[in-house]
Each structure stands twice: as C-alpha cells, then as structure tokens.
Amino acid sequence: MEETLSITNATKGALRNVTRSVPFVEIKNIILGKKYELSLVFISKKKSHELNYIYRGKDKPTNVLSFSLDTKTGEIFITPSVTEKSEIGFLFIHGCLHLKGMEHGSTMEELEEKFRKRFHV
C-alpha cells in the first residue's frame, strides 16, 4: 500500500518519543480516509509565527495550522515549542478535523473528545 502520510521534523529538536506514541497514520485514515495524502510538519516557533501572520493575519506563533490543498491532499503544521508534548496527538486530530471541513464549535469539540479517547491521546 502506498504511504499517504509523510512526517517531517523541521525543528532542531528530536521528536522520537512523540512520533512513536501517537498513531498518526491510523488517526489520518479514520478521519480523512486511506487515500487522503497528508503531510505533517513539525515547525519552529519562528516559522509558525511567519505562517500564522501570512495566512491568518495573526502576529504570533500558534500551536497548529492546517491547509487543505484540494479535496484529497492537505498539510498540518504543529509547533512543539508552543504546546505540551502530550497535546501533539490532540492537535493532529484537531488539524485533521479542520481538513475534513469542520469549524470550531461544540460538534468539533465532541468529535475531538471521541477521537482522543479512541486513540488514547
């Protein structure tokens, strides 16, 4: 089966423990589907600030950004230095739900909690 999730660490820190403890592929497949091509990139606080300003007009770094490139392809950027390591799985779920077309609100929060419990993140 062709790999449909790529994970890149563009930070200077090691993320081994994080990437081992979160079932990224399984989460992506359940929320977005097995054929959805997703790029997950861990970025620095500086890069997060830059992207958040360019794409959202917010002059500060953020913990997660997600970008839909088309109906079957997207990108999620997570900033480890802006969040707790224990929250990376949750942020990945959050980003996937945005790529699925969801907006912040009670329905999204309910699904986040459901997936968080399912995947123990």
PDB file of C-alpha atoms in Angstrom:
ATOM      1  CA  MET A   1       0.000   0.000   0.000  1.00  0.00           C
ATOM      2  CA  GLU A   2       1.296   3.442  -0.903  1.00  0.00           C
ATOM      3  CA  GLU A   3       2.178   5.685   2.043  1.00  0.00           C
ATOM      4  CA  THR A   4      -0.254   8.597   2.290  1.00  0.00           C
ATOM      5  CA  LEU A   5       1.240  10.331   5.325  1.00  0.00           C
ATOM      6  CA  SER A   6       4.632  11.970   5.419  1.00  0.00           C
ATOM      7  CA  ILE A   7       6.096  13.312   8.652  1.00  0.00           C
ATOM      8  CA  THR A   8       8.876  15.891   8.622  1.00  0.00           C
ATOM      9  CA  ASN A   9      10.708  17.387  11.570  1.00  0.00           C
ATOM     10  CA  ALA A  10      11.799  20.896  10.553  1.00  0.00           C
ATOM     11  CA  THR A  11      12.743  21.814  14.132  1.00  0.00           C
ATOM     12  CA  LYS A  12      16.165  21.433  15.717  1.00  0.00           C
ATOM     13  CA  GLY A  13      14.835  19.160  18.452  1.00  0.00           C
ATOM     14  CA  ALA A  14      14.289  15.422  18.487  1.00  0.00           C
ATOM     15  CA  LEU A  15      10.700  14.187  18.346  1.00  0.00           C
ATOM     16  CA  ARG A  16      11.224  10.426  18.567  1.00  0.00           C
ATOM     17  CA  ASN A  17       9.112   9.907  21.699  1.00  0.00           C
ATOM     18  CA  VAL A  18       6.259  11.964  20.272  1.00  0.00           C
ATOM     19  CA  THR A  19       6.137  10.299  16.878  1.00  0.00           C
ATOM     20  CA  ARG A  20       6.238   6.841  18.456  1.00  0.00           C
ATOM     21  CA  SER A  21       3.408   7.460  20.915  1.00  0.00           C
ATOM     22  CA  VAL A  22       0.805   8.922  18.523  1.00  0.00           C
ATOM     23  CA  PRO A  23      -0.836   6.645  15.914  1.00  0.00           C
ATOM     24  CA  PHE A  24      -0.732   9.331  13.199  1.00  0.00           C
ATOM     25  CA  VAL A  25      -1.485   7.007  10.254  1.00  0.00           C
ATOM     26  CA  GLU A  26      -4.455   5.385  11.961  1.00  0.00           C
ATOM     27  CA  ILE A  27      -5.904   8.760  13.011  1.00  0.00           C
ATOM     28  CA  LYS A  28      -5.480  10.143   9.486  1.00  0.00           C
ATOM     29  CA  ASN A  29      -7.068   7.087   7.902  1.00  0.00           C
ATOM     30  CA  ILE A  30     -10.111   7.164  10.198  1.00  0.00           C
ATOM     31  CA  ILE A  31     -10.770  10.907   9.916  1.00  0.00           C
ATOM     32  CA  LEU A  32      -9.674  11.692   6.352  1.00  0.00           C
ATOM     33  CA  GLY A  33      -9.601   8.306   4.640  1.00  0.00           C
ATOM     34  CA  LYS A  34      -6.853   5.975   3.472  1.00  0.00           C
ATOM     35  CA  LYS A  35      -6.444   7.705   0.096  1.00  0.00           C
ATOM     36  CA  TYR A  36      -6.073  11.212   1.552  1.00  0.00           C
ATOM     37  CA  GLU A  37      -2.472  12.408   1.148  1.00  0.00           C
ATOM     38  CA  LEU A  38      -1.324  14.297   4.203  1.00  0.00           C
ATOM     39  CA  SER A  39       1.921  15.995   5.104  1.00  0.00           C
ATOM     40  CA  LEU A  40       2.600  16.563   8.809  1.00  0.00           C
ATOM     41  CA  VAL A  41       5.402  19.009   9.508  1.00  0.00           C
ATOM     42  CA  PHE A  42       6.793  19.920  12.910  1.00  0.00           C
ATOM     43  CA  ILE A  43       7.969  23.540  12.707  1.00  0.00           C
ATOM     44  CA  SER A  44       9.818  26.117  14.800  1.00  0.00           C
ATOM     45  CA  LYS A  45       8.143  28.925  16.700  1.00  0.00           C
ATOM     46  CA  LYS A  46       9.592  31.416  14.194  1.00  0.00           C
ATOM     47  CA  LYS A  47       8.142  29.548  11.187  1.00  0.00           C
ATOM     48  CA  SER A  48       4.798  29.187  12.968  1.00  0.00           C
ATOM     49  CA  HIS A  49       4.708  32.931  13.599  1.00  0.00           C
ATOM     50  CA  GLU A  50       5.504  33.602   9.936  1.00  0.00           C
ATOM     51  CA  LEU A  51       2.837  31.233   8.571  1.00  0.00           C
ATOM     52  CA  ASN A  52       0.217  32.389  11.075  1.00  0.00           C
ATOM     53  CA  TYR A  53       0.819  36.007  10.046  1.00  0.00           C
ATOM     54  CA  ILE A  54       0.794  35.316   6.310  1.00  0.00           C
ATOM     55  CA  TYR A  55      -2.282  33.069   6.224  1.00  0.00           C
ATOM     56  CA  ARG A  56      -4.340  34.193   9.219  1.00  0.00           C
ATOM     57  CA  GLY A  57      -3.182  37.755   9.871  1.00  0.00           C
ATOM     58  CA  LYS A  58      -2.230  36.836  13.452  1.00  0.00           C
ATOM     59  CA  ASP A  59       1.063  38.326  14.626  1.00  0.00           C
ATOM     60  CA  LYS A  60       2.073  35.455  16.901  1.00  0.00           C
ATOM     61  CA  PRO A  61       3.031  31.788  16.697  1.00  0.00           C
ATOM     62  CA  THR A  62       0.330  29.154  17.030  1.00  0.00           C
ATOM     63  CA  ASN A  63       0.276  25.505  18.034  1.00  0.00           C
ATOM     64  CA  VAL A  64      -1.315  24.046  14.869  1.00  0.00           C
ATOM     65  CA  LEU A  65      -2.138  25.150  11.326  1.00  0.00           C
ATOM     66  CA  SER A  66      -3.880  23.055   8.697  1.00  0.00           C
ATOM     67  CA  PHE A  67      -4.147  23.751   4.987  1.00  0.00           C
ATOM     68  CA  SER A  68      -6.331  21.915   2.524  1.00  0.00           C
ATOM     69  CA  LEU A  69      -4.598  21.805  -0.850  1.00  0.00           C
ATOM     70  CA  ASP A  70      -7.519  20.069  -2.571  1.00  0.00           C
ATOM     71  CA  THR A  71     -10.192  17.502  -1.668  1.00  0.00           C
ATOM     72  CA  LYS A  72      -7.657  14.674  -1.254  1.00  0.00           C
ATOM     73  CA  THR A  73      -4.499  16.470  -0.113  1.00  0.00           C
ATOM     74  CA  GLY A  74      -3.547  18.630   2.859  1.00  0.00           C
ATOM     75  CA  GLU A  75      -0.859  19.787   5.249  1.00  0.00           C
ATOM     76  CA  ILE A  76      -0.737  20.110   9.016  1.00  0.00           C
ATOM     77  CA  PHE A  77       1.954  22.157  10.781  1.00  0.00           C
ATOM     78  CA  ILE A  78       2.473  21.605  14.517  1.00  0.00           C
ATOM     79  CA  THR A  79       4.750  23.767  16.663  1.00  0.00           C
ATOM     80  CA  PRO A  80       6.106  21.589  19.503  1.00  0.00           C
ATOM     81  CA  SER A  81       7.688  24.550  21.334  1.00  0.00           C
ATOM     82  CA  VAL A  82       4.267  26.218  21.645  1.00  0.00           C
ATOM     83  CA  THR A  83       2.485  23.204  23.094  1.00  0.00           C
ATOM     84  CA  GLU A  84       2.903  20.406  25.575  1.00  0.00           C
ATOM     85  CA  LYS A  85       4.226  17.178  24.049  1.00  0.00           C
ATOM     86  CA  SER A  86       1.192  15.369  25.448  1.00  0.00           C
ATOM     87  CA  GLU A  87      -1.056  17.564  23.282  1.00  0.00           C
ATOM     88  CA  ILE A  88       0.501  16.687  19.903  1.00  0.00           C
ATOM     89  CA  GLY A  89      -1.964  13.854  19.275  1.00  0.00           C
ATOM     90  CA  PHE A  90      -4.877  16.145  20.083  1.00  0.00           C
ATOM     91  CA  LEU A  91      -3.525  18.866  17.772  1.00  0.00           C
ATOM     92  CA  PHE A  92      -3.167  16.323  14.976  1.00  0.00           C
ATOM     93  CA  ILE A  93      -6.812  15.276  15.460  1.00  0.00           C
ATOM     94  CA  HIS A  94      -7.808  18.959  15.541  1.00  0.00           C
ATOM     95  CA  GLY A  95      -5.960  19.648  12.280  1.00  0.00           C
ATOM     96  CA  CYS A  96      -7.467  16.583  10.580  1.00  0.00           C
ATOM     97  CA  LEU A  97     -10.983  17.683  11.543  1.00  0.00           C
ATOM     98  CA  HIS A  98     -10.312  21.121  10.033  1.00  0.00           C
ATOM     99  CA  LEU A  99      -9.149  19.424   6.830  1.00  0.00           C
ATOM    100  CA  LYS A 100     -12.396  17.430   6.913  1.00  0.00           C
ATOM    101  CA  GLY A 101     -14.177  20.809   6.739  1.00  0.00           C
ATOM    102  CA  MET A 102     -15.121  21.310  10.374  1.00  0.00           C
ATOM    103  CA  GLU A 103     -15.047  24.660  12.145  1.00  0.00           C
ATOM    104  CA  HIS A 104     -14.588  25.388  15.846  1.00  0.00           C
ATOM    105  CA  GLY A 105     -17.681  24.670  17.902  1.00  0.00           C
ATOM    106  CA  SER A 106     -19.428  22.078  20.032  1.00  0.00           C
ATOM    107  CA  THR A 107     -19.699  19.473  17.252  1.00  0.00           C
ATOM    108  CA  MET A 108     -15.969  19.652  16.573  1.00  0.00           C
ATOM    109  CA  GLU A 109     -15.193  19.523  20.294  1.00  0.00           C
ATOM    110  CA  GLU A 110     -17.352  16.399  20.701  1.00  0.00           C
ATOM    111  CA  LEU A 111     -15.538  14.655  17.834  1.00  0.00           C
ATOM    112  CA  GLU A 112     -12.141  15.714  19.190  1.00  0.00           C
ATOM    113  CA  GLU A 113     -13.003  14.132  22.536  1.00  0.00           C
ATOM    114  CA  LYS A 114     -14.317  10.970  20.848  1.00  0.00           C
ATOM    115  CA  PHE A 115     -11.107  10.529  18.814  1.00  0.00           C
ATOM    116  CA  ARG A 116      -8.917  11.484  21.758  1.00  0.00           C
ATOM    117  CA  LYS A 117     -10.431   8.663  23.806  1.00  0.00           C
ATOM    118  CA  ARG A 118     -10.329   6.219  20.894  1.00  0.00           C
ATOM    119  CA  PHE A 119      -6.625   6.793  20.218  1.00  0.00           C
ATOM    120  CA  HIS A 120      -5.586   7.459  23.847  1.00  0.00           C
ATOM    121  CA  VAL A 121      -4.008  10.836  23.097  1.00  0.00           C
TER     122      VAL A 121
END
